Amino acid sequence: MKFDRISLAAWSFVFVIYLLCDSEALFKFTNIKCNCFEQSFCEFKKCELKVLGRGIVGLNLYAKVNKLPIKKAKVVLALFRRFNGYRPFLFNVSVDLCFFLKHKKRFPFVNMVYEGIQNFTNANHSCPINHDIIVDHMVLDDKMISKAPVPNGFYKLSINVQTDGVWRDEVDVHAEVNLGFER
Ligand SMILES: *[C@@H]1O[C@H](CO)[C@@H](O)[C@H](O)[C@H]1NC(C)=O
Ligand SMILES: *[C@@H]1O[C@H](CO)[C@@H](O)[C@H](O)[C@H]1NC(C)=O
Ligand SMILES: *[C@@H]1O[C@H](CO)[C@@H](O)[C@H](O)[C@H]1NC(C)=O
């Protein structure tokens, strides 16, 4: 019986090491959906995930904006966690995009999302936005969530954009968090 305990301990050890080594799979995209409600305003030329390497998934998005410039827009960011369907989780916030771009620190949740995207998008400057919106090879990094209270699981971030009081488009991004241990 002693042998069994030792082998069990050995296996647990191997298992933990395995999970720690598999750190590439910590935080990654699993799905993306883009929906433009009005072609006169936008068109998604690209909305896809691409595997860039083992456990590394890049997000590419090209939103053609047919009504430029964007001087005022409302953005609603809602996070969901999968638990018998997707349930609201942590934040559901609405911001004036141009005001946010000038006062990022005032919106911690929105800023957390923005900081994750800003190196990969051409829309990382203050208003007006006078061009199509591109996100190129965006990858998730576990550092992005190291300070956020997100347990292992499957998440959905829903981004809705409204201009002139009309909902224009919706982008749903799904991601998995797997730290290899619970925290
Ligand atoms: C987010 O909040 C808005 C009100 O600000 C509400 O209308 C909307 O239903 C909420 N969305 C979710 C998913 O809870
Ligand atoms: C963005 O780039 C800056 C400067 O190169 C870097 O310090 C930061 O970690 C990057 N952020 C992400 C999310 O890649
Ligand atoms: C804005 O995005 C471009 C790539 O589109 C990048 O080269 C630049 O470093 C980004 N600027 C900031 C402040 O993140």
Short mmCIF file of C-alpha atoms and ligand atoms in Angstrom, two decimals:
data_model
loop_
_atom_site.label_atom_id
_atom_site.label_comp_id
_atom_site.label_asym_id
_atom_site.label_seq_id
_atom_site.Cartn_x
_atom_site.Cartn_y
_atom_site.Cartn_z
CA MET A 1 0.00 0.00 0.00
CA LYS A 2 2.92 2.25 0.72
CA PHE A 3 4.04 1.81 -2.88
CA ASP A 4 0.64 3.02 -4.11
CA ARG A 5 0.86 6.16 -2.05
CA ILE A 6 4.28 6.91 -3.42
CA SER A 7 3.25 6.28 -6.99
CA LEU A 8 0.17 8.42 -6.49
CA ALA A 9 2.33 11.22 -5.15
CA ALA A 10 4.71 10.76 -8.07
CA TRP A 11 1.88 10.93 -10.54
CA SER A 12 0.45 14.05 -8.92
CA PHE A 13 3.88 15.59 -9.15
CA VAL A 14 4.20 14.72 -12.83
CA PHE A 15 0.71 16.05 -13.43
CA VAL A 16 1.44 19.39 -11.74
CA ILE A 17 4.69 19.76 -13.68
CA TYR A 18 2.82 18.94 -16.86
CA LEU A 19 0.26 21.66 -16.14
CA LEU A 20 2.96 24.20 -15.29
CA CYS A 21 4.89 23.40 -18.47
CA ASP A 22 1.79 23.77 -20.56
CA SER A 23 1.87 27.48 -19.77
CA GLU A 24 1.31 28.43 -23.42
CA ALA A 25 -2.32 27.43 -22.98
CA LEU A 26 -2.87 29.82 -20.09
CA PHE A 27 -5.05 32.41 -21.74
CA LYS A 28 -6.12 32.08 -25.34
CA PHE A 29 -8.80 32.95 -27.83
CA THR A 30 -11.25 30.21 -28.70
CA ASN A 31 -13.74 31.92 -30.97
CA ILE A 32 -14.73 35.26 -32.51
CA LYS A 33 -17.96 36.49 -34.06
CA CYS A 34 -18.47 39.83 -35.74
CA ASN A 35 -21.80 41.20 -36.71
CA CYS A 36 -22.45 44.49 -38.42
CA PHE A 37 -26.08 45.52 -38.05
CA GLU A 38 -25.89 48.12 -40.79
CA GLN A 39 -23.85 47.85 -43.97
CA SER A 40 -24.13 51.58 -44.54
CA PHE A 41 -22.01 51.96 -41.42
CA CYS A 42 -19.66 49.01 -41.39
CA GLU A 43 -18.53 45.78 -43.00
CA PHE A 44 -16.30 43.12 -41.54
CA LYS A 45 -13.75 42.18 -44.18
CA LYS A 46 -11.97 39.97 -41.71
CA CYS A 47 -12.99 38.40 -38.42
CA GLU A 48 -10.93 35.34 -37.66
CA LEU A 49 -8.65 33.44 -35.34
CA LYS A 50 -5.47 31.87 -36.65
CA VAL A 51 -3.21 29.40 -34.92
CA LEU A 52 0.25 31.01 -34.87
CA GLY A 53 2.02 28.30 -32.94
CA ARG A 54 1.42 25.67 -30.32
CA GLY A 55 -1.20 27.09 -27.96
CA ILE A 56 -0.87 30.54 -29.53
CA VAL A 57 -3.90 31.95 -31.25
CA GLY A 58 -3.90 35.28 -33.08
CA LEU A 59 -6.94 37.44 -33.68
CA ASN A 60 -7.37 39.34 -36.95
CA LEU A 61 -10.13 41.80 -37.58
CA TYR A 62 -10.75 44.30 -40.34
CA ALA A 63 -13.79 46.50 -39.92
CA LYS A 64 -14.43 48.70 -42.91
CA VAL A 65 -16.07 51.87 -41.66
CA ASN A 66 -18.40 53.34 -44.26
CA LYS A 67 -19.22 56.46 -42.27
CA LEU A 68 -16.10 58.41 -41.44
CA PRO A 69 -14.88 60.14 -39.41
CA ILE A 70 -15.93 58.67 -36.07
CA LYS A 71 -16.16 61.64 -33.72
CA LYS A 72 -18.52 60.22 -31.17
CA ALA A 73 -19.36 56.63 -30.32
CA LYS A 74 -20.67 54.73 -27.37
CA VAL A 75 -19.02 51.42 -26.60
CA VAL A 76 -20.50 48.84 -24.27
CA LEU A 77 -18.16 46.17 -22.96
CA ALA A 78 -19.70 43.21 -21.16
CA LEU A 79 -17.85 40.20 -19.85
CA PHE A 80 -19.52 36.83 -19.40
CA ARG A 81 -18.36 33.59 -17.86
CA ARG A 82 -19.68 30.25 -19.04
CA PHE A 83 -21.67 28.57 -16.33
CA ASN A 84 -24.84 26.87 -17.60
CA GLY A 85 -24.74 29.28 -20.51
CA TYR A 86 -22.95 32.61 -20.41
CA ARG A 87 -23.64 34.70 -17.30
CA PRO A 88 -22.60 38.32 -16.75
CA PHE A 89 -19.26 38.45 -14.94
CA LEU A 90 -17.11 41.19 -13.40
CA PHE A 91 -18.13 44.12 -15.61
CA ASN A 92 -20.71 45.55 -17.95
CA VAL A 93 -19.70 49.10 -18.73
CA SER A 94 -20.64 51.75 -21.21
CA VAL A 95 -18.24 54.53 -22.25
CA ASP A 96 -18.04 57.40 -24.65
CA LEU A 97 -15.15 56.20 -26.84
CA CYS A 98 -13.54 59.60 -27.46
CA PHE A 99 -13.80 60.61 -23.81
CA PHE A 100 -12.28 57.28 -22.79
CA LEU A 101 -9.32 57.71 -25.18
CA LYS A 102 -8.52 61.00 -23.42
CA HIS A 103 -9.11 59.79 -19.84
CA LYS A 104 -8.23 56.11 -19.85
CA LYS A 105 -7.31 55.84 -16.18
CA ARG A 106 -10.85 56.71 -15.14
CA PHE A 107 -12.21 53.48 -16.63
CA PRO A 108 -10.22 50.61 -15.16
CA PHE A 109 -12.11 47.73 -16.81
CA VAL A 110 -12.25 49.36 -20.23
CA ASN A 111 -8.60 50.28 -19.89
CA MET A 112 -7.72 46.67 -19.06
CA VAL A 113 -9.29 45.59 -22.36
CA TYR A 114 -7.76 48.53 -24.24
CA GLU A 115 -4.26 47.78 -22.94
CA GLY A 116 -4.62 44.26 -24.27
CA ILE A 117 -5.55 45.50 -27.74
CA GLN A 118 -3.59 48.73 -28.18
CA ASN A 119 -0.34 47.25 -29.53
CA PHE A 120 -2.25 45.38 -32.22
CA THR A 121 -4.68 47.95 -33.56
CA ASN A 122 -4.48 51.10 -35.65
CA ALA A 123 -7.28 52.57 -33.51
CA ASN A 124 -4.98 53.36 -30.59
CA HIS A 125 -5.04 57.15 -30.82
CA SER A 126 -7.42 59.90 -29.79
CA CYS A 127 -10.49 60.92 -31.80
CA PRO A 128 -11.47 61.51 -34.52
CA ILE A 129 -10.92 58.09 -36.07
CA ASN A 130 -10.64 58.64 -39.78
CA HIS A 131 -9.91 55.16 -41.10
CA ASP A 132 -10.99 51.53 -41.06
CA ILE A 133 -10.36 49.66 -37.85
CA ILE A 134 -7.80 46.90 -37.96
CA VAL A 135 -6.64 44.45 -35.31
CA ASP A 136 -3.71 42.40 -36.52
CA HIS A 137 -2.25 39.25 -34.97
CA MET A 138 -3.47 40.08 -31.51
CA VAL A 139 -2.42 37.48 -28.98
CA LEU A 140 -3.37 37.09 -25.35
CA ASP A 141 -0.73 37.08 -22.69
CA ASP A 142 -1.25 35.76 -19.18
CA LYS A 143 0.23 39.00 -17.84
CA MET A 144 -2.94 40.70 -19.05
CA ILE A 145 -4.99 38.87 -16.45
CA SER A 146 -2.41 38.47 -13.71
CA LYS A 147 -4.03 41.29 -11.75
CA ALA A 148 -7.64 40.51 -12.60
CA PRO A 149 -9.71 38.18 -10.46
CA VAL A 150 -10.52 35.68 -13.19
CA PRO A 151 -10.70 32.00 -12.27
CA ASN A 152 -10.22 29.20 -14.79
CA GLY A 153 -13.04 28.94 -17.23
CA PHE A 154 -14.48 30.04 -20.52
CA TYR A 155 -15.24 33.68 -21.10
CA LYS A 156 -16.95 35.86 -23.63
CA LEU A 157 -16.29 39.55 -24.10
CA SER A 158 -19.02 41.32 -25.97
CA ILE A 159 -18.22 44.67 -27.58
CA ASN A 160 -21.12 46.73 -28.88
CA VAL A 161 -20.79 50.02 -30.68
CA GLN A 162 -23.43 52.70 -30.96
CA THR A 163 -23.27 55.96 -32.95
CA ASP A 164 -26.03 58.54 -33.32
CA GLY A 165 -28.14 56.45 -30.95
CA VAL A 166 -28.12 53.40 -33.26
CA TRP A 167 -26.42 50.07 -32.52
CA ARG A 168 -23.92 49.56 -35.32
CA ASP A 169 -22.02 46.42 -34.65
CA GLU A 170 -21.22 43.70 -32.20
CA VAL A 171 -18.04 41.69 -31.75
CA ASP A 172 -18.04 38.68 -29.44
CA VAL A 173 -14.66 37.30 -28.46
CA HIS A 174 -14.41 34.01 -26.62
CA ALA A 175 -11.39 33.04 -24.58
CA GLU A 176 -10.28 30.33 -22.23
CA VAL A 177 -8.37 30.84 -19.00
CA ASN A 178 -6.53 27.79 -17.77
CA LEU A 179 -3.93 28.46 -15.14
CA GLY A 180 -3.32 24.79 -14.50
CA PHE A 181 -4.49 25.38 -10.93
CA GLU A 182 -7.36 27.16 -9.24
CA ARG A 183 -6.77 30.45 -7.50
C1 LIG B 1 -25.43 45.90 -19.35
O1 LIG B 1 -25.93 47.08 -18.78
C2 LIG B 1 -26.95 47.72 -19.55
C3 LIG B 1 -27.35 48.98 -18.82
O2 LIG B 1 -26.24 49.82 -18.68
C4 LIG B 1 -28.13 46.80 -19.74
O3 LIG B 1 -29.08 47.40 -20.57
C5 LIG B 1 -27.65 45.50 -20.38
O4 LIG B 1 -28.72 44.59 -20.46
C6 LIG B 1 -26.54 44.90 -19.55
N1 LIG B 1 -26.04 43.73 -20.23
C7 LIG B 1 -25.83 42.58 -19.61
C8 LIG B 1 -25.33 41.50 -20.47
O5 LIG B 1 -26.02 42.42 -18.43
C1 LIG B 2 2.77 46.69 -25.72
O1 LIG B 2 4.03 47.24 -26.07
C2 LIG B 2 4.72 47.77 -24.97
C3 LIG B 2 5.98 48.45 -25.49
O2 LIG B 2 6.58 47.69 -26.48
C4 LIG B 2 5.03 46.65 -23.98
O3 LIG B 2 5.70 47.17 -22.85
C5 LIG B 2 3.72 46.00 -23.53
O4 LIG B 2 3.97 44.90 -22.69
C6 LIG B 2 2.93 45.55 -24.74
N1 LIG B 2 1.64 45.08 -24.29
C7 LIG B 2 1.08 43.96 -24.76
C8 LIG B 2 -0.25 43.63 -24.21
O5 LIG B 2 1.62 43.25 -25.61
C1 LIG B 3 -0.50 51.71 -32.07
O1 LIG B 3 -0.53 50.65 -32.99
C2 LIG B 3 0.58 50.57 -33.84
C3 LIG B 3 0.32 49.42 -34.80
O2 LIG B 3 -0.90 49.58 -35.46
C4 LIG B 3 1.83 50.35 -33.02
O3 LIG B 3 2.95 50.35 -33.87
C5 LIG B 3 1.96 51.44 -31.97
O4 LIG B 3 3.04 51.12 -31.11
C6 LIG B 3 0.69 51.51 -31.14
N1 LIG B 3 0.77 52.61 -30.21
C7 LIG B 3 0.45 52.45 -28.93
C8 LIG B 3 0.50 53.68 -28.10
O5 LIG B 3 0.12 51.37 -28.45
#
